[in-house]
């Protein structure tokens, strides 16, 4: 069914829009029953099933004037796929629920679905179902299922003597958000990093195979996530700022807004880099950077001292 360019969700109707959305989501070989029934049916061959759920609320997690429907679709899929990545697994299937005002343009919903599907395609995952309902603002709920072929890497396995390592870009999305919040659209590289993250999807399984003792994705801030590893593992973590190279766009934004660019790296989220601990430097895979150390004790320090800057984003 083709909708007029100015059609809204109220014009399309729930089932008319669902019919269009389903066509945007190809199904992988692991799907026995896809969208259209009361539930999907998936094939699990070996290993462990891993499940995660995330929400995105308009005005809190995204603003439509800052990101297109396709951008929001990429972000919604990425943050969920990254959670499976952080367990050392690979995402296989996702469901997505969309609550939206009746006057939301149909094209926004279709663009969202196309962006979501394109992000899933990066890891070979299928969108196998979902739901659609009316709400006063756009709310997106995603559940992702994945598989680990080895034991999942938890947050609770770090040991004194381990090293802390990072892979993926970090601080870019925070820099982009700072730019957008001040009404600008450049540096474009940072704005695009905020709109569409680029998680290191292949690195979770590589870290697990290399013997990572704990791992987490950086969704709320590097120091905040290091804090989760420290608390769950019962250890102390120290982050070494000299191990980070500050890219020129972050330097430029820091100068423009009067902020230390390192604050974007330490406190910024939404890049979905991976932060993990390894037994020693020799076990850290290529492409990862050692950014700290693990010791007996508790809490997180920066360069050996308490940090009084922003440590990450909070949800309440």
Short mmCIF file of C-alpha atoms in Angstrom, two decimals:
data_model
loop_
_atom_site.label_atom_id
_atom_site.label_comp_id
_atom_site.label_asym_id
_atom_site.label_seq_id
_atom_site.Cartn_x
_atom_site.Cartn_y
_atom_site.Cartn_z
CA UNK A 1 0.00 0.00 0.00
CA UNK A 2 1.37 3.41 -0.96
CA UNK A 3 0.54 6.31 1.35
CA UNK A 4 0.34 9.97 0.28
CA UNK A 5 3.43 11.92 1.27
CA UNK A 6 1.47 13.90 3.87
CA UNK A 7 -0.30 10.88 5.42
CA UNK A 8 -0.30 10.56 9.21
CA UNK A 9 -0.58 7.46 11.39
CA UNK A 10 -4.27 8.23 11.86
CA UNK A 11 -4.71 8.19 8.08
CA UNK A 12 -2.85 4.90 7.66
CA UNK A 13 -4.40 3.01 10.54
CA UNK A 14 -2.65 0.48 12.74
CA UNK A 15 -2.84 -2.52 10.42
CA UNK A 16 -2.20 -0.56 7.25
CA UNK A 17 1.04 0.76 8.73
CA UNK A 18 2.01 -2.63 10.16
CA UNK A 19 1.62 -4.15 6.71
CA UNK A 20 4.07 -1.63 5.30
CA UNK A 21 6.52 -2.01 8.18
CA UNK A 22 6.65 -5.80 7.90
CA UNK A 23 7.80 -5.51 4.30
CA UNK A 24 10.84 -3.54 5.45
CA UNK A 25 12.12 -6.34 7.69
CA UNK A 26 13.69 -9.34 5.90
CA UNK A 27 13.88 -12.59 7.87
CA UNK A 28 17.03 -14.61 8.53
CA UNK A 29 17.45 -18.37 8.52
CA UNK A 30 17.04 -18.54 12.31
CA UNK A 31 13.40 -17.37 12.02
CA UNK A 32 10.82 -20.15 11.81
CA UNK A 33 7.80 -17.84 12.29
CA UNK A 34 8.23 -14.12 11.79
CA UNK A 35 5.92 -11.11 12.13
CA UNK A 36 2.19 -11.70 11.76
CA UNK A 37 1.36 -14.34 14.36
CA UNK A 38 0.87 -13.95 18.13
CA UNK A 39 4.58 -14.56 18.67
CA UNK A 40 7.70 -15.27 16.66
CA UNK A 41 9.36 -18.67 16.67
CA UNK A 42 13.14 -18.84 16.47
CA UNK A 43 15.64 -21.63 15.91
CA UNK A 44 18.45 -21.94 18.46
CA UNK A 45 21.23 -24.29 17.39
CA UNK A 46 23.97 -24.09 20.04
CA UNK A 47 25.25 -21.91 22.85
CA UNK A 48 23.41 -19.54 25.18
CA UNK A 49 20.40 -17.32 24.46
CA UNK A 50 20.99 -13.70 25.54
CA UNK A 51 18.12 -11.18 25.91
CA UNK A 52 18.01 -7.42 26.56
CA UNK A 53 15.37 -4.66 26.46
CA UNK A 54 15.72 -0.88 26.06
CA UNK A 55 13.40 2.12 25.84
CA UNK A 56 13.75 5.41 23.98
CA UNK A 57 11.46 8.32 24.86
CA UNK A 58 11.11 11.41 22.69
CA UNK A 59 12.42 14.48 24.48
CA UNK A 60 14.57 12.38 26.76
CA UNK A 61 16.61 10.18 24.44
CA UNK A 62 16.08 11.93 21.11
CA UNK A 63 14.50 14.99 19.53
CA UNK A 64 12.94 14.81 16.10
CA UNK A 65 14.33 18.21 15.17
CA UNK A 66 17.85 16.90 15.78
CA UNK A 67 17.61 13.48 14.15
CA UNK A 68 15.62 12.00 11.27
CA UNK A 69 13.37 8.98 11.58
CA UNK A 70 16.10 6.87 9.96
CA UNK A 71 18.67 8.20 12.46
CA UNK A 72 16.44 7.28 15.39
CA UNK A 73 15.92 3.83 13.88
CA UNK A 74 19.68 3.28 13.65
CA UNK A 75 20.16 4.46 17.23
CA UNK A 76 17.33 2.31 18.62
CA UNK A 77 18.71 -0.83 17.02
CA UNK A 78 22.33 -0.02 17.81
CA UNK A 79 21.87 0.44 21.53
CA UNK A 80 20.17 -2.94 21.81
CA UNK A 81 22.53 -4.87 19.54
CA UNK A 82 25.41 -3.39 21.52
CA UNK A 83 24.09 -4.93 24.75
CA UNK A 84 24.39 -8.39 23.21
CA UNK A 85 27.84 -7.46 21.91
CA UNK A 86 28.88 -6.55 25.47
CA UNK A 87 28.07 -10.08 26.62
CA UNK A 88 30.38 -11.52 23.98
CA UNK A 89 27.44 -12.54 21.82
CA UNK A 90 25.85 -11.75 18.48
CA UNK A 91 22.34 -10.38 18.08
CA UNK A 92 20.01 -12.57 16.01
CA UNK A 93 16.45 -11.25 16.42
CA UNK A 94 14.68 -8.11 17.61
CA UNK A 95 11.14 -6.98 18.34
CA UNK A 96 10.21 -3.31 18.32
CA UNK A 97 7.24 -1.50 19.81
CA UNK A 98 6.30 1.99 18.63
CA UNK A 99 3.93 4.29 20.50
CA UNK A 100 3.27 7.57 18.71
CA UNK A 101 0.83 10.48 18.31
CA UNK A 102 -1.86 10.01 15.67
CA UNK A 103 -0.54 12.99 13.72
CA UNK A 104 2.98 11.57 13.37
CA UNK A 105 3.78 11.43 9.64
CA UNK A 106 3.67 7.93 8.22
CA UNK A 107 6.92 8.69 6.41
CA UNK A 108 8.70 9.22 9.74
CA UNK A 109 7.60 5.75 10.88
CA UNK A 110 8.70 4.17 7.60
CA UNK A 111 12.05 5.97 7.73
CA UNK A 112 12.48 4.81 11.32
CA UNK A 113 11.81 1.21 10.26
CA UNK A 114 14.23 1.46 7.34
CA UNK A 115 17.00 2.79 9.59
CA UNK A 116 16.27 0.12 12.19
CA UNK A 117 16.40 -2.63 9.58
CA UNK A 118 19.64 -1.29 8.06
CA UNK A 119 21.36 -1.35 11.47
CA UNK A 120 20.16 -4.89 12.13
CA UNK A 121 21.52 -5.97 8.76
CA UNK A 122 25.04 -5.04 9.92
CA UNK A 123 25.02 -8.08 12.22
CA UNK A 124 22.62 -10.28 10.26
CA UNK A 125 19.78 -9.88 12.78
CA UNK A 126 16.07 -10.05 11.88
CA UNK A 127 13.15 -7.97 13.13
CA UNK A 128 10.65 -10.69 14.04
CA UNK A 129 7.73 -8.75 15.52
CA UNK A 130 6.54 -5.80 17.54
CA UNK A 131 3.57 -3.64 18.40
CA UNK A 132 2.07 -0.27 17.50
CA UNK A 133 -0.13 1.96 19.62
CA UNK A 134 -1.12 5.57 20.16
CA UNK A 135 0.60 7.86 22.68
CA UNK A 136 1.16 11.54 23.36
CA UNK A 137 4.83 11.29 22.36
CA UNK A 138 7.02 8.86 20.48
CA UNK A 139 8.15 5.96 22.67
CA UNK A 140 10.20 3.07 21.29
CA UNK A 141 10.61 -0.26 23.09
CA UNK A 142 13.04 -2.82 21.71
CA UNK A 143 13.84 -6.35 22.83
CA UNK A 144 16.83 -8.12 21.34
CA UNK A 145 17.76 -11.77 21.45
CA UNK A 146 21.20 -13.10 20.67
CA UNK A 147 23.50 -16.04 21.15
CA UNK A 148 26.88 -16.64 22.76
CA UNK A 149 28.86 -19.59 21.50
CA UNK A 150 31.07 -19.40 24.63
CA UNK A 151 30.28 -18.46 28.23
CA UNK A 152 28.84 -14.92 28.34
CA UNK A 153 31.14 -12.21 29.69
CA UNK A 154 29.55 -10.60 32.75
CA UNK A 155 30.21 -7.35 34.58
CA UNK A 156 31.25 -9.23 37.70
CA UNK A 157 34.45 -11.02 36.66
CA UNK A 158 37.18 -8.37 36.95
CA UNK A 159 40.09 -9.29 39.21
CA UNK A 160 42.86 -7.25 40.88
CA UNK A 161 45.79 -7.15 38.47
CA UNK A 162 43.59 -7.01 35.36
CA UNK A 163 43.92 -4.19 32.85
CA UNK A 164 41.02 -2.05 31.62
CA UNK A 165 40.69 -1.66 27.85
CA UNK A 166 38.42 0.16 25.41
CA UNK A 167 37.49 -0.31 21.76
CA UNK A 168 35.34 1.93 19.56
CA UNK A 169 35.09 5.69 19.43
CA UNK A 170 34.27 7.40 22.72
CA UNK A 171 33.10 10.93 23.47
CA UNK A 172 32.01 11.68 19.91
CA UNK A 173 28.27 11.42 20.54
CA UNK A 174 28.58 13.60 23.64
CA UNK A 175 30.41 16.21 21.59
CA UNK A 176 27.67 16.06 18.96
CA UNK A 177 24.98 16.48 21.61
CA UNK A 178 26.80 19.51 23.02
CA UNK A 179 26.85 21.06 19.54
CA UNK A 180 23.17 20.37 18.86
CA UNK A 181 22.18 21.69 22.27
CA UNK A 182 23.66 25.05 21.33
CA UNK A 183 21.86 25.23 18.01
CA UNK A 184 24.80 24.32 15.75
CA UNK A 185 25.32 21.51 13.24
CA UNK A 186 29.11 21.27 13.11
CA UNK A 187 31.59 19.68 13.45
CA UNK A 188 29.52 17.42 11.24
CA UNK A 189 31.48 14.30 12.24
CA UNK A 190 30.36 14.68 15.86
CA UNK A 191 26.76 15.48 14.98
CA UNK A 192 26.59 12.40 12.78
CA UNK A 193 28.19 10.33 15.56
CA UNK A 194 25.37 11.40 17.87
CA UNK A 195 22.71 10.69 15.25
CA UNK A 196 24.09 7.30 14.20
CA UNK A 197 26.51 5.49 16.52
CA UNK A 198 29.04 3.04 15.13
CA UNK A 199 29.43 0.31 17.77
CA UNK A 200 32.31 -2.14 17.32
CA UNK A 201 29.96 -5.07 16.72
CA UNK A 202 32.65 -7.65 16.00
CA UNK A 203 34.69 -6.93 19.11
CA UNK A 204 32.49 -8.42 21.81
CA UNK A 205 32.96 -11.99 20.65
CA UNK A 206 36.66 -11.33 20.00
CA UNK A 207 37.11 -10.06 23.55
CA UNK A 208 35.31 -13.10 24.95
CA UNK A 209 37.53 -15.43 22.95
CA UNK A 210 40.61 -13.52 24.14
CA UNK A 211 39.66 -14.13 27.78
CA UNK A 212 37.95 -10.88 28.83
CA UNK A 213 37.08 -11.16 32.52
CA UNK A 214 34.31 -8.53 32.48
CA UNK A 215 32.73 -6.29 29.84
CA UNK A 216 30.12 -3.57 29.37
CA UNK A 217 29.01 -1.25 26.58
CA UNK A 218 29.47 2.49 27.10
CA UNK A 219 25.93 3.79 26.79
CA UNK A 220 25.79 6.16 29.79
CA UNK A 221 29.41 7.28 30.16
CA UNK A 222 32.83 5.66 30.45
CA UNK A 223 33.30 6.39 34.16
CA UNK A 224 29.73 5.37 34.93
CA UNK A 225 30.23 2.04 33.16
CA UNK A 226 33.62 1.52 34.82
CA UNK A 227 31.76 2.08 38.07
CA UNK A 228 29.39 -0.78 37.23
CA UNK A 229 32.33 -3.09 36.54
CA UNK A 230 34.01 -2.06 39.80
CA UNK A 231 30.87 -2.44 41.91
CA UNK A 232 29.75 -5.75 40.41
CA UNK A 233 33.27 -7.24 40.55
CA UNK A 234 34.15 -5.87 44.00
CA UNK A 235 37.33 -4.15 42.78
CA UNK A 236 38.82 -0.69 42.30
CA UNK A 237 39.42 0.72 38.82
CA UNK A 238 41.71 3.58 37.90
CA UNK A 239 41.38 5.27 34.50
CA UNK A 240 44.52 6.72 32.91
CA UNK A 241 43.67 9.83 30.88
CA UNK A 242 47.10 9.86 29.19
CA UNK A 243 46.02 6.74 27.27
CA UNK A 244 43.38 8.66 25.30
CA UNK A 245 44.04 10.60 22.13
CA UNK A 246 41.62 13.51 21.85
CA UNK A 247 40.47 13.87 18.21
CA UNK A 248 40.53 17.32 16.65
CA UNK A 249 36.71 17.69 16.45
CA UNK A 250 36.42 17.17 20.22
CA UNK A 251 39.18 19.69 20.82
CA UNK A 252 37.28 22.19 18.66
CA UNK A 253 33.96 21.65 20.45
CA UNK A 254 35.61 21.85 23.85
CA UNK A 255 37.12 25.22 22.92
CA UNK A 256 33.83 26.47 21.47
CA UNK A 257 31.68 25.57 24.48
CA UNK A 258 34.28 26.15 27.19
CA UNK A 259 34.55 22.51 28.22
CA UNK A 260 37.49 20.17 28.77
CA UNK A 261 37.27 17.76 25.82
CA UNK A 262 38.34 14.96 28.18
CA UNK A 263 34.98 15.41 29.92
CA UNK A 264 33.27 14.18 26.74
CA UNK A 265 35.45 11.07 26.76
CA UNK A 266 35.02 10.30 30.45
CA UNK A 267 31.37 11.30 30.87
CA UNK A 268 29.81 10.92 27.44
CA UNK A 269 27.52 8.10 26.40
CA UNK A 270 25.71 6.84 23.28
CA UNK A 271 28.81 5.87 21.30
CA UNK A 272 28.40 2.26 22.50
CA UNK A 273 32.11 1.56 22.68
CA UNK A 274 33.09 -1.55 24.63
CA UNK A 275 34.89 -1.39 27.96
CA UNK A 276 36.40 -4.63 29.25
CA UNK A 277 38.96 -6.05 31.63
CA UNK A 278 41.61 -8.58 30.63
CA UNK A 279 44.07 -10.61 32.71
CA UNK A 280 47.10 -8.73 31.33
CA UNK A 281 48.21 -6.52 28.45
CA UNK A 282 49.25 -9.53 26.42
CA UNK A 283 45.67 -10.82 26.31
CA UNK A 284 44.18 -7.54 25.02
CA UNK A 285 43.11 -8.01 21.37
CA UNK A 286 44.46 -5.84 18.58
CA UNK A 287 42.25 -2.79 18.12
CA UNK A 288 41.71 -2.34 21.86
CA UNK A 289 43.49 0.32 23.93
CA UNK A 290 44.50 -0.21 27.54
CA UNK A 291 43.01 2.75 29.45
CA UNK A 292 43.35 1.73 33.07
CA UNK A 293 44.09 -0.80 35.77
CA UNK A 294 42.19 -2.96 38.24
CA UNK A 295 43.21 -3.32 41.90
CA UNK A 296 41.84 -4.49 45.22
CA UNK A 297 39.44 -2.00 46.77
CA UNK A 298 36.35 -0.23 45.50
CA UNK A 299 35.22 2.64 43.31
CA UNK A 300 36.68 4.43 40.29
CA UNK A 301 39.47 6.96 40.24
CA UNK A 302 41.02 8.99 37.41
CA UNK A 303 44.79 9.26 37.29
CA UNK A 304 44.91 7.94 40.83
CA UNK A 305 42.58 10.51 42.38
CA UNK A 306 38.81 11.01 42.80
CA UNK A 307 37.14 12.68 39.83
CA UNK A 308 34.80 15.62 40.40
CA UNK A 309 33.58 16.06 36.80
CA UNK A 310 30.56 14.45 35.12
CA UNK A 311 30.81 10.65 35.18
CA UNK A 312 27.91 9.87 32.87
CA UNK A 313 24.24 10.26 32.15
CA UNK A 314 21.47 9.35 34.58
CA UNK A 315 17.94 8.23 33.77
CA UNK A 316 16.15 9.74 36.77
#
